[in-house]
XYZ file of N, CA, C and O in Angstrom:
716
model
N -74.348 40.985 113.957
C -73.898 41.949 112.963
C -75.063 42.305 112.046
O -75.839 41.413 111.702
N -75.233 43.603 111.618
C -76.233 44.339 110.915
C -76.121 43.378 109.714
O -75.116 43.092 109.064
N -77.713 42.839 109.538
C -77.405 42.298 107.833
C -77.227 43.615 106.710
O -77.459 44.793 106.985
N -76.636 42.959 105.043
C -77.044 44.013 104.055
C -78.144 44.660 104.369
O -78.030 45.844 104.683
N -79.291 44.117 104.360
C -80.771 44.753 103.971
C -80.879 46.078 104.926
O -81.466 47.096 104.559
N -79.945 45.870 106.778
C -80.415 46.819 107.616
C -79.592 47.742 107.238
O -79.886 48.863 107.653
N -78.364 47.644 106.389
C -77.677 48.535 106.462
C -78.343 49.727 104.760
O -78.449 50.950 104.679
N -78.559 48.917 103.986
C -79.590 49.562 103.144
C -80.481 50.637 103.400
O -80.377 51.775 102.942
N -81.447 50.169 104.232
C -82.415 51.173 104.999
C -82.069 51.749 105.927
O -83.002 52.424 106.361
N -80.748 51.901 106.774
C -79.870 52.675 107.817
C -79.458 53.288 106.938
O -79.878 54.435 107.089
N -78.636 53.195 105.735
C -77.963 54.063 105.244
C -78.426 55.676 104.572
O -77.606 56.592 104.508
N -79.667 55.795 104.170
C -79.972 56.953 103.890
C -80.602 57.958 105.435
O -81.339 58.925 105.239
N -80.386 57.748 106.185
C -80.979 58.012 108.223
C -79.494 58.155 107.972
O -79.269 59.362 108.063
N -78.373 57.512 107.701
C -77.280 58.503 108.227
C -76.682 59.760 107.422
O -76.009 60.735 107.756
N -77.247 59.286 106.170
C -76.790 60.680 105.032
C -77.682 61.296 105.755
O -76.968 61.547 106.725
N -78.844 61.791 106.056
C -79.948 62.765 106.648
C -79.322 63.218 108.113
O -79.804 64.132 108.782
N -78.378 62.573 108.434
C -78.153 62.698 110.270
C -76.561 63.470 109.704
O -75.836 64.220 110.358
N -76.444 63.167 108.843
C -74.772 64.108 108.323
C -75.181 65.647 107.507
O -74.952 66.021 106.357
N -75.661 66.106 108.298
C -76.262 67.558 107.985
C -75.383 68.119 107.186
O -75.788 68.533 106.100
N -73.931 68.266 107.555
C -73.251 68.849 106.476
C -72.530 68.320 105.797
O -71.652 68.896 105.154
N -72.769 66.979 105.792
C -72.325 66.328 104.105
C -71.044 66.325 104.602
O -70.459 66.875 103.669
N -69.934 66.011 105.689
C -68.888 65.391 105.320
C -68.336 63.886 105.216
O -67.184 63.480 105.058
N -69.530 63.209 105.356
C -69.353 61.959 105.526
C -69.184 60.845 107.065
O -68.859 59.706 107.402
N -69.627 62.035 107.555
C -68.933 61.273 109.033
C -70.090 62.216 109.856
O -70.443 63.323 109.448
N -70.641 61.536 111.159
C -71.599 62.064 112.078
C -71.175 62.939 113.390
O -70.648 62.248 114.261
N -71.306 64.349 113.705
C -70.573 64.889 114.519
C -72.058 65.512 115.769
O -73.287 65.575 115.763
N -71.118 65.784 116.513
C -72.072 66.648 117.641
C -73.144 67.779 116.653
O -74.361 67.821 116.830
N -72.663 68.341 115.980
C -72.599 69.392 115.222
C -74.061 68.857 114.632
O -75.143 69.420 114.799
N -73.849 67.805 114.007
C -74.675 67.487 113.099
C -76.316 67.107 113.610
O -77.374 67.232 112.992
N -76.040 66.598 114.991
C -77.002 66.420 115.687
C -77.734 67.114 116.286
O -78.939 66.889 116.396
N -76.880 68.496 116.991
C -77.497 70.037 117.005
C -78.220 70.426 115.975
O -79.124 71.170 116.352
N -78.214 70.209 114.607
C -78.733 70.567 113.560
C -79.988 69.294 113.644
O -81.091 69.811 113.821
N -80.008 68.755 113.612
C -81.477 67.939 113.611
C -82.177 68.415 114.771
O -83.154 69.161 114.701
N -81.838 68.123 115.492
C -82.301 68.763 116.789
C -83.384 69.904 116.576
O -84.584 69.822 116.838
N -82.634 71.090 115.993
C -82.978 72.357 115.494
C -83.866 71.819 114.690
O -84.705 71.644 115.573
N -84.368 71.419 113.764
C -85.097 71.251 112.579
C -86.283 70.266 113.287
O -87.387 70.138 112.757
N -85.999 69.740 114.266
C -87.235 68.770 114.620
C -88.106 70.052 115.854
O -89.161 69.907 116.470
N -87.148 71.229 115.836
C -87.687 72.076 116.933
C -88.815 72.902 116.257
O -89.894 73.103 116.815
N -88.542 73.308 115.185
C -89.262 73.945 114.842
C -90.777 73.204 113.970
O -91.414 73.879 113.162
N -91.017 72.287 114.188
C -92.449 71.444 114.227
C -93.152 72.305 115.195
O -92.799 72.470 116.363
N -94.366 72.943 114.514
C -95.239 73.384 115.622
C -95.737 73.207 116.543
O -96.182 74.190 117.136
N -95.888 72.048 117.044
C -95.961 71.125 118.207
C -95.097 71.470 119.275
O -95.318 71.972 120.377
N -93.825 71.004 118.578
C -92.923 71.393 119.365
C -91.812 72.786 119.906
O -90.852 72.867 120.673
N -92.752 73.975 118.817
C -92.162 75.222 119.212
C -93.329 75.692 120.186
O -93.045 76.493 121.076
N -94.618 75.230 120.053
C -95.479 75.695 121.315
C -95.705 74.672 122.678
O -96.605 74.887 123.490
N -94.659 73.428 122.807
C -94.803 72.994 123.756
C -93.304 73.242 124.257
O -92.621 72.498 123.554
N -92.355 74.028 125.260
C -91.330 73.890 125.870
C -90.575 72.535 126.379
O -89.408 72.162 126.261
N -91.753 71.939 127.009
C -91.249 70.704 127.974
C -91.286 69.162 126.272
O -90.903 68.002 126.416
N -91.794 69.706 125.065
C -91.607 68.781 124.325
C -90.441 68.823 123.875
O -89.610 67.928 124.029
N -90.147 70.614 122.845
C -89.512 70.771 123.013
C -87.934 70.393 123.499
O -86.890 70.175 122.885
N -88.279 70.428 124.794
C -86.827 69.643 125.673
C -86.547 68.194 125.583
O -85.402 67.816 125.832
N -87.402 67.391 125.276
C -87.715 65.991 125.173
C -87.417 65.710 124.351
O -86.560 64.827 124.360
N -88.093 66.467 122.469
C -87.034 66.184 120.996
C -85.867 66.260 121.462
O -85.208 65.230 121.609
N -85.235 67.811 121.877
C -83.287 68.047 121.929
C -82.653 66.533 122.953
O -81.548 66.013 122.792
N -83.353 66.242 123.624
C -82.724 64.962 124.638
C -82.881 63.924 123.978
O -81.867 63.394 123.523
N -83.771 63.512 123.805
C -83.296 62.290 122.759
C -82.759 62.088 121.563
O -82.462 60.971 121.138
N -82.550 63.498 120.750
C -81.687 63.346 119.534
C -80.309 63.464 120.626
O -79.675 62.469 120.980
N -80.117 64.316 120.896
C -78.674 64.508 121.564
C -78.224 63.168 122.368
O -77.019 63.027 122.576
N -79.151 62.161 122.840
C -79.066 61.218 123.600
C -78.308 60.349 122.715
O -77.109 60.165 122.926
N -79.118 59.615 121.408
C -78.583 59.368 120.541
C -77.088 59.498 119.909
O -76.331 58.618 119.500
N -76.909 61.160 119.987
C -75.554 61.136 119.922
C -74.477 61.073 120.743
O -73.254 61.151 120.634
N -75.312 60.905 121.626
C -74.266 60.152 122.919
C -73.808 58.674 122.776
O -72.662 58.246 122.910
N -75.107 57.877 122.431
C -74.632 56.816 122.081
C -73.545 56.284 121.005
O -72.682 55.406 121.014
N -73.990 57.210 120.109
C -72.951 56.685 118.503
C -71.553 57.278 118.819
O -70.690 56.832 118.064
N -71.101 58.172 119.745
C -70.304 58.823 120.255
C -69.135 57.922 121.214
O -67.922 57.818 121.396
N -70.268 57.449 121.602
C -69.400 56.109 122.788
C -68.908 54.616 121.926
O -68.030 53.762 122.051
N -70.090 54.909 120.975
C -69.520 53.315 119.968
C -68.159 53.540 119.465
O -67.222 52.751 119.586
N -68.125 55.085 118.691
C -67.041 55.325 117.565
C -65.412 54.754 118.768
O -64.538 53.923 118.524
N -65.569 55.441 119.723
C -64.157 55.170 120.441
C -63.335 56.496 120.492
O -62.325 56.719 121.160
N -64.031 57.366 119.591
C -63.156 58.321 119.417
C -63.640 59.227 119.477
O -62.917 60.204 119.676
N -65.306 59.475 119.331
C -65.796 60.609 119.932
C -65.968 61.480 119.499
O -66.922 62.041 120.037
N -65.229 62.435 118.124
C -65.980 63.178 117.904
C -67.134 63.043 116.389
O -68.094 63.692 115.973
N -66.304 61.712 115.897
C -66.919 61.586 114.615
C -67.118 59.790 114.524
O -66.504 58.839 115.007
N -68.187 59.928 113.731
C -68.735 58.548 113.631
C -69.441 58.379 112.125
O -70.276 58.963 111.436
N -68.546 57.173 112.055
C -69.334 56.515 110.663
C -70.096 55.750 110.506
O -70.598 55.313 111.542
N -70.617 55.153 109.143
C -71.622 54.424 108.760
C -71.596 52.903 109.781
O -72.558 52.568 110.471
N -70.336 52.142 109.693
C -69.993 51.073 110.656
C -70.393 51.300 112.105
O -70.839 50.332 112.720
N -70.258 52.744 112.858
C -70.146 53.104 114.239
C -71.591 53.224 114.141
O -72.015 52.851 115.235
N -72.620 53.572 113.355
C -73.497 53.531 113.479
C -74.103 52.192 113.751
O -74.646 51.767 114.770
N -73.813 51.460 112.240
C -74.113 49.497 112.295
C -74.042 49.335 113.788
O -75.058 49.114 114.445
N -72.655 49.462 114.414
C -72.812 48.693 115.685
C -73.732 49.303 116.361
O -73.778 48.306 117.082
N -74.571 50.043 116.856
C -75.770 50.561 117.822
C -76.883 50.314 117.197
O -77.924 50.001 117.776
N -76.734 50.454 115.749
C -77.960 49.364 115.080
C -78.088 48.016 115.740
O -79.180 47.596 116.125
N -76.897 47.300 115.874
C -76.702 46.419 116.828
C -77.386 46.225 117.617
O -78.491 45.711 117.445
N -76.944 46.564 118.652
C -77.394 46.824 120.352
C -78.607 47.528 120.306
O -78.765 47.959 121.448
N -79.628 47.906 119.544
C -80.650 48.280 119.831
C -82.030 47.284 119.983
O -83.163 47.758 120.067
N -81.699 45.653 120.007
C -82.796 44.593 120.294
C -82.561 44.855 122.163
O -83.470 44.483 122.904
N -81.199 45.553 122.808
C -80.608 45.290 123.849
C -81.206 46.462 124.712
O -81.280 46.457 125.941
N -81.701 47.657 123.709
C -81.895 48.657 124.564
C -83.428 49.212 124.140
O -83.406 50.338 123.643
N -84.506 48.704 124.242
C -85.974 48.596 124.077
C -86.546 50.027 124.626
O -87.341 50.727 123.998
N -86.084 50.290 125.712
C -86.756 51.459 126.516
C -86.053 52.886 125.432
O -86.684 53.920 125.213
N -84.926 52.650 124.996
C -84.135 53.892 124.327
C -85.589 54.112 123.055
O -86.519 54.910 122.932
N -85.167 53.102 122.426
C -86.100 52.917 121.128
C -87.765 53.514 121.487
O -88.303 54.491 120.966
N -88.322 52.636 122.482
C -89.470 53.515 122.748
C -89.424 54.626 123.435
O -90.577 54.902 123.766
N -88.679 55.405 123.818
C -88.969 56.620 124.476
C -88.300 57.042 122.869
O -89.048 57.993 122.645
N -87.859 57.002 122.262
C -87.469 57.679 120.604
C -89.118 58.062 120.281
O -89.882 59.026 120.324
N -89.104 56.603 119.929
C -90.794 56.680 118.882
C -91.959 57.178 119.612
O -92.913 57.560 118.934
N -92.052 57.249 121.182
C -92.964 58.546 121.836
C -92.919 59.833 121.883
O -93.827 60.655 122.007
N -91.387 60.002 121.736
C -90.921 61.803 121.516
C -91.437 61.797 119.917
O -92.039 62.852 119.717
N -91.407 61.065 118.865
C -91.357 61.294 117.482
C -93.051 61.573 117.648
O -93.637 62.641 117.464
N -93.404 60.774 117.895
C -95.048 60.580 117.532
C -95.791 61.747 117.943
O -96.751 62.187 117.310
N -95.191 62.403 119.355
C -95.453 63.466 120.349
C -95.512 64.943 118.994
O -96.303 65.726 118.468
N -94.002 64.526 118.996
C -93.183 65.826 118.221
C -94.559 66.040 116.355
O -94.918 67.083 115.810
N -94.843 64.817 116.044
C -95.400 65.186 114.549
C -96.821 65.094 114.833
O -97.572 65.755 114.117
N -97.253 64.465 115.653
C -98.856 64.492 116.172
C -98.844 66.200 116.068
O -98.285 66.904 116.909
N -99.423 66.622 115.116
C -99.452 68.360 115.238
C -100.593 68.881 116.382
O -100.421 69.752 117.234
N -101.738 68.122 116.149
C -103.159 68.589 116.347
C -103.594 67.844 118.065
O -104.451 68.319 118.810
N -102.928 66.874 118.302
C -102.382 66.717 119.413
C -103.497 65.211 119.836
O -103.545 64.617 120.913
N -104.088 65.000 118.885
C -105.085 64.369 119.197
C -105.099 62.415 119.282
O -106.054 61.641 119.208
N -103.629 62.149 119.459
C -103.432 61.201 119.614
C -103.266 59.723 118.018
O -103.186 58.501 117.887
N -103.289 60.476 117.517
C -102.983 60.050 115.595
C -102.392 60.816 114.962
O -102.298 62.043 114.928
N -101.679 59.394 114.060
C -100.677 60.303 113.250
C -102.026 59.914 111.348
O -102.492 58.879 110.870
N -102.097 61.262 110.977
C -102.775 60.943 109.728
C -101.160 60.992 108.414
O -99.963 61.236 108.261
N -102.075 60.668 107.980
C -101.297 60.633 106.274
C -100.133 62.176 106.359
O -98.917 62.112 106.540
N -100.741 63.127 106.218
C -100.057 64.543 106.195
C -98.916 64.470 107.896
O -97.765 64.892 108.000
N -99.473 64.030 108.610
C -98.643 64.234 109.801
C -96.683 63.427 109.595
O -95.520 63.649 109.932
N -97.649 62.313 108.708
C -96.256 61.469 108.457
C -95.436 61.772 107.294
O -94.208 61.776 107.213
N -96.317 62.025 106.403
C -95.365 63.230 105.443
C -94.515 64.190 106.006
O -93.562 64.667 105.390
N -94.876 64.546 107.361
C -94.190 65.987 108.040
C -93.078 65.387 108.775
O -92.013 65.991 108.908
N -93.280 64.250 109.245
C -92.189 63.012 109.818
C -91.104 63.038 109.077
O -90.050 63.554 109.447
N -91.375 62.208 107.429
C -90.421 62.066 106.664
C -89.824 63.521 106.861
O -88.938 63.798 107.670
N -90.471 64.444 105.961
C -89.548 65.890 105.657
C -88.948 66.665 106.346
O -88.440 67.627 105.770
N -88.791 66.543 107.756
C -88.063 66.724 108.748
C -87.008 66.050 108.643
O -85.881 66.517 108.481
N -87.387 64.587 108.750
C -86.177 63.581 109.170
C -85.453 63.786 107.924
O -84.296 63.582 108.292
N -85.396 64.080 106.588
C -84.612 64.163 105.251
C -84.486 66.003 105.388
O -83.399 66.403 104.969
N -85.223 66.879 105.791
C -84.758 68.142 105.952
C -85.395 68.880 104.612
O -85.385 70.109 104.539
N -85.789 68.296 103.861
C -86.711 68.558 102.717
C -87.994 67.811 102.021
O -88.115 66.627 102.335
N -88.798 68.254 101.272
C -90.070 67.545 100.783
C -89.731 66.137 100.187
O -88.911 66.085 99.270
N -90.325 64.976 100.665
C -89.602 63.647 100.091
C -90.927 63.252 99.409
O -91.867 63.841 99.943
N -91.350 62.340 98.271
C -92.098 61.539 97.397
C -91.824 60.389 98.315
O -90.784 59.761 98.514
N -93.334 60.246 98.954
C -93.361 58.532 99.393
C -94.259 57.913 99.026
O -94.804 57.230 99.893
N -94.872 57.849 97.508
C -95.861 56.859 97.515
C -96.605 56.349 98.212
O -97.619 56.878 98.666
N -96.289 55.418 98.382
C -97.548 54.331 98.943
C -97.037 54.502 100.546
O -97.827 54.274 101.461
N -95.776 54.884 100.777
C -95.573 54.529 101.918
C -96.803 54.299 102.882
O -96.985 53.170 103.336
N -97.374 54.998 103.101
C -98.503 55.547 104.424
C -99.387 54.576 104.412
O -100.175 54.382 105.337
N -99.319 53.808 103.244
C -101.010 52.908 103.006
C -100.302 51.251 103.360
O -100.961 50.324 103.830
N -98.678 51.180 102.963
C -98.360 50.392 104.017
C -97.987 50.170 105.013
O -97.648 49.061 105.425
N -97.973 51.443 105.744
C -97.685 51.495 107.027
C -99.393 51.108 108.049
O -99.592 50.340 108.990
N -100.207 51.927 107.394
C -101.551 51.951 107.630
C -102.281 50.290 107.800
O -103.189 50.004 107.019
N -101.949 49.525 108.572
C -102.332 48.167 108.292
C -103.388 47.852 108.525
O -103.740 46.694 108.304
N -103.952 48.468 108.872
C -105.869 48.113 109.396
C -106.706 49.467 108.337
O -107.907 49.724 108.426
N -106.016 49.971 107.664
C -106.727 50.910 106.485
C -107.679 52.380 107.475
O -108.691 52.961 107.084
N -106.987 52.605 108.656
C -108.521 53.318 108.920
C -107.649 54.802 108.579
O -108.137 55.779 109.148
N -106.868 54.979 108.034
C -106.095 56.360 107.706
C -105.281 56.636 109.367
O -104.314 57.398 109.377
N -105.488 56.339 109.974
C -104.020 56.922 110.641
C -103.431 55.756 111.535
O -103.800 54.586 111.640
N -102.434 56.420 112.123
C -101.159 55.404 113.086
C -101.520 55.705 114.311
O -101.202 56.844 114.655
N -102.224 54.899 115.289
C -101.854 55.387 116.785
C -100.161 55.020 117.276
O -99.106 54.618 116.785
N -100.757 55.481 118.620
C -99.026 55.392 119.052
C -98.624 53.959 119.334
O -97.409 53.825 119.480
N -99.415 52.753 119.456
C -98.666 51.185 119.650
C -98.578 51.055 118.222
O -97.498 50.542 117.929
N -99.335 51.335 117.143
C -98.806 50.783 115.669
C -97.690 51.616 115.313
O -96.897 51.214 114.462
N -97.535 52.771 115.891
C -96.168 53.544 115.450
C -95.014 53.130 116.211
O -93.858 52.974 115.819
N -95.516 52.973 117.377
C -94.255 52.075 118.046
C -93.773 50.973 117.400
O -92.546 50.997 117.301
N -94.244 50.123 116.978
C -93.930 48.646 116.592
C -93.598 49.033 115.154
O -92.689 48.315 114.738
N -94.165 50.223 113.940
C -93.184 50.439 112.914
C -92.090 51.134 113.311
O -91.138 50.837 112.589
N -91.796 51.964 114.181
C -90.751 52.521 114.374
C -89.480 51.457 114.992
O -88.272 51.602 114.806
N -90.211 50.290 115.830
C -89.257 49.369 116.125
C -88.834 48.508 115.238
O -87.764 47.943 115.463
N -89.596 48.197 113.988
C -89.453 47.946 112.909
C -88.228 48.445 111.965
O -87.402 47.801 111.319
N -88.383 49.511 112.095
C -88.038 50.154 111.105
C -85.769 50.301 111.946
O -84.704 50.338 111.329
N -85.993 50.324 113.066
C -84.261 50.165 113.026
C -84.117 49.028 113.881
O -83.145 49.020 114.636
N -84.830 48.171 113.893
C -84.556 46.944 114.638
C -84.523 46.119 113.451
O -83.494 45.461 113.301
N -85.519 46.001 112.486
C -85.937 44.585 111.789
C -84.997 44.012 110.554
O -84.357 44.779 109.834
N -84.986 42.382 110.370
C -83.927 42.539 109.233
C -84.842 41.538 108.059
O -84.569 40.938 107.019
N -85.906 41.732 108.798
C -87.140 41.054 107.486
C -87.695 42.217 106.498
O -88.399 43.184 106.791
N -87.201 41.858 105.318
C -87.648 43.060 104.245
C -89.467 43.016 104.096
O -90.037 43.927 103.494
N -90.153 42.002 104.638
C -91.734 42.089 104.624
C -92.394 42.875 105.669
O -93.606 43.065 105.772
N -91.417 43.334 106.472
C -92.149 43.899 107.497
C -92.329 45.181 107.033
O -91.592 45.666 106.176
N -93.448 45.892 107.638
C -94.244 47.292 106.896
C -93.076 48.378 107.591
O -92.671 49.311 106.898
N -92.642 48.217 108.794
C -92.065 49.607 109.395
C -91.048 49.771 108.586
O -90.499 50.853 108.798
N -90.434 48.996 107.527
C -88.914 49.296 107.156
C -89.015 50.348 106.385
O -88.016 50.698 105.756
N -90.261 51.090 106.265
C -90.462 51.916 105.078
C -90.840 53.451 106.023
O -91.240 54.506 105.532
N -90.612 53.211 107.251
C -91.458 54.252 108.326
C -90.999 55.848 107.645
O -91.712 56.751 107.206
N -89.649 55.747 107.764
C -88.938 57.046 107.514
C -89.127 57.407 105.764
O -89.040 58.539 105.287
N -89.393 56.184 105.014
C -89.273 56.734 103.801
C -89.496 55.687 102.513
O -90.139 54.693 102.850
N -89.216 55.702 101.525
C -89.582 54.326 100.761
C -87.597 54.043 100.455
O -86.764 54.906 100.178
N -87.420 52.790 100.616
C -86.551 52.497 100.339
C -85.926 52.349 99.303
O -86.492 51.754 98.386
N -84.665 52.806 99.130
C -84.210 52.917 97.792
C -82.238 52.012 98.030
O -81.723 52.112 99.144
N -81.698 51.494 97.246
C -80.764 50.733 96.995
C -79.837 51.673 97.518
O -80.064 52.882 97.578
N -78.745 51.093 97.913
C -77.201 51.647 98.639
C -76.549 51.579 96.691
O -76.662 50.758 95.780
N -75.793 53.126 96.872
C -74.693 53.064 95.576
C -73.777 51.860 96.493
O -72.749 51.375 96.021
């Protein structure tokens, strides 16, 4: 079972994944991320990436879809449980954080810099977010950017882990307290 702490740092990833604010996660809502991760320049001039963002967000909502039981709507709990099962499903998680890295790598050159991950967050929240320090603790060897095995392992971090010291828990954003 998801500890407090994962559900803390899950919980603002599902307000951002509830596009229209009714409280509950729909097909709908996931079409709408989808859309918003499409239009990353990267991914409006690559087609076949492109297709790769819409499949794995939509994939995703296949999964939370099958947890709820009911299919068309899913809550914060239906989420917890695939928070769950995601130590169980390794290959899902990394083919996520290769489409992500793919999708914000703008310049294509195999690093994510400081600005690239700013473009990460403000996608994934749908507007300009304040992250401090985030980047400089994500950055663990200081050389200014993320290749793709240190982004893998924060991104696995970041919805796998239930140690608050680990650097990825901050991947998507700086963490802030559940009302």
């Amino acid at each position: 079972m998801a500890s407090g702490f994962q559900r803390t740092k899950i919980k603002p990833m599902f307000d951002v994944f509830d596009v229209d604010g009714n409280g509950c996660l729909e097909e709908g809502d996931f079409e709408a991320l989808a859309a918003r991760w499409g239009r990353l320049p990267r991914v409006t001039a690559d087609p076949e990436l492109a297709a790769r963002v819409r499949e794995v967000i939509m994939g995703w909502w296949q999964h939370l879809s099958v947890a709820a039981h009911r299919g068309e709507q899913v809550g914060m709990d239906e989420l917890m449980t695939v928070v769950d099962r995601l130590p169980s499903m390794p290959e899902a998680v990394m083919a996520t954080a290769d489409t992500i890295f793919d999708a914000v790598d703008e310049n294509g050159d195999g690093l994510i810099s400081r600005a690239e991950h700013q473009r990460l967050i403000d996608t994934w929240h749908g507007r300009r977010m304040a992250t401090g320090d985030v980047f400089d603790r994500l950055d663990q060897d200081g050389d200014g950017y993320l290749g793709r095995a240190e982004f893998a392992l924060l991104w696995t971090q970041f919805w796998i882990s239930d140690d608050p010291s680990e650097p990825g828990n901050v991947m998507c954003g700086p963490l802030t307290p559940v009302a």
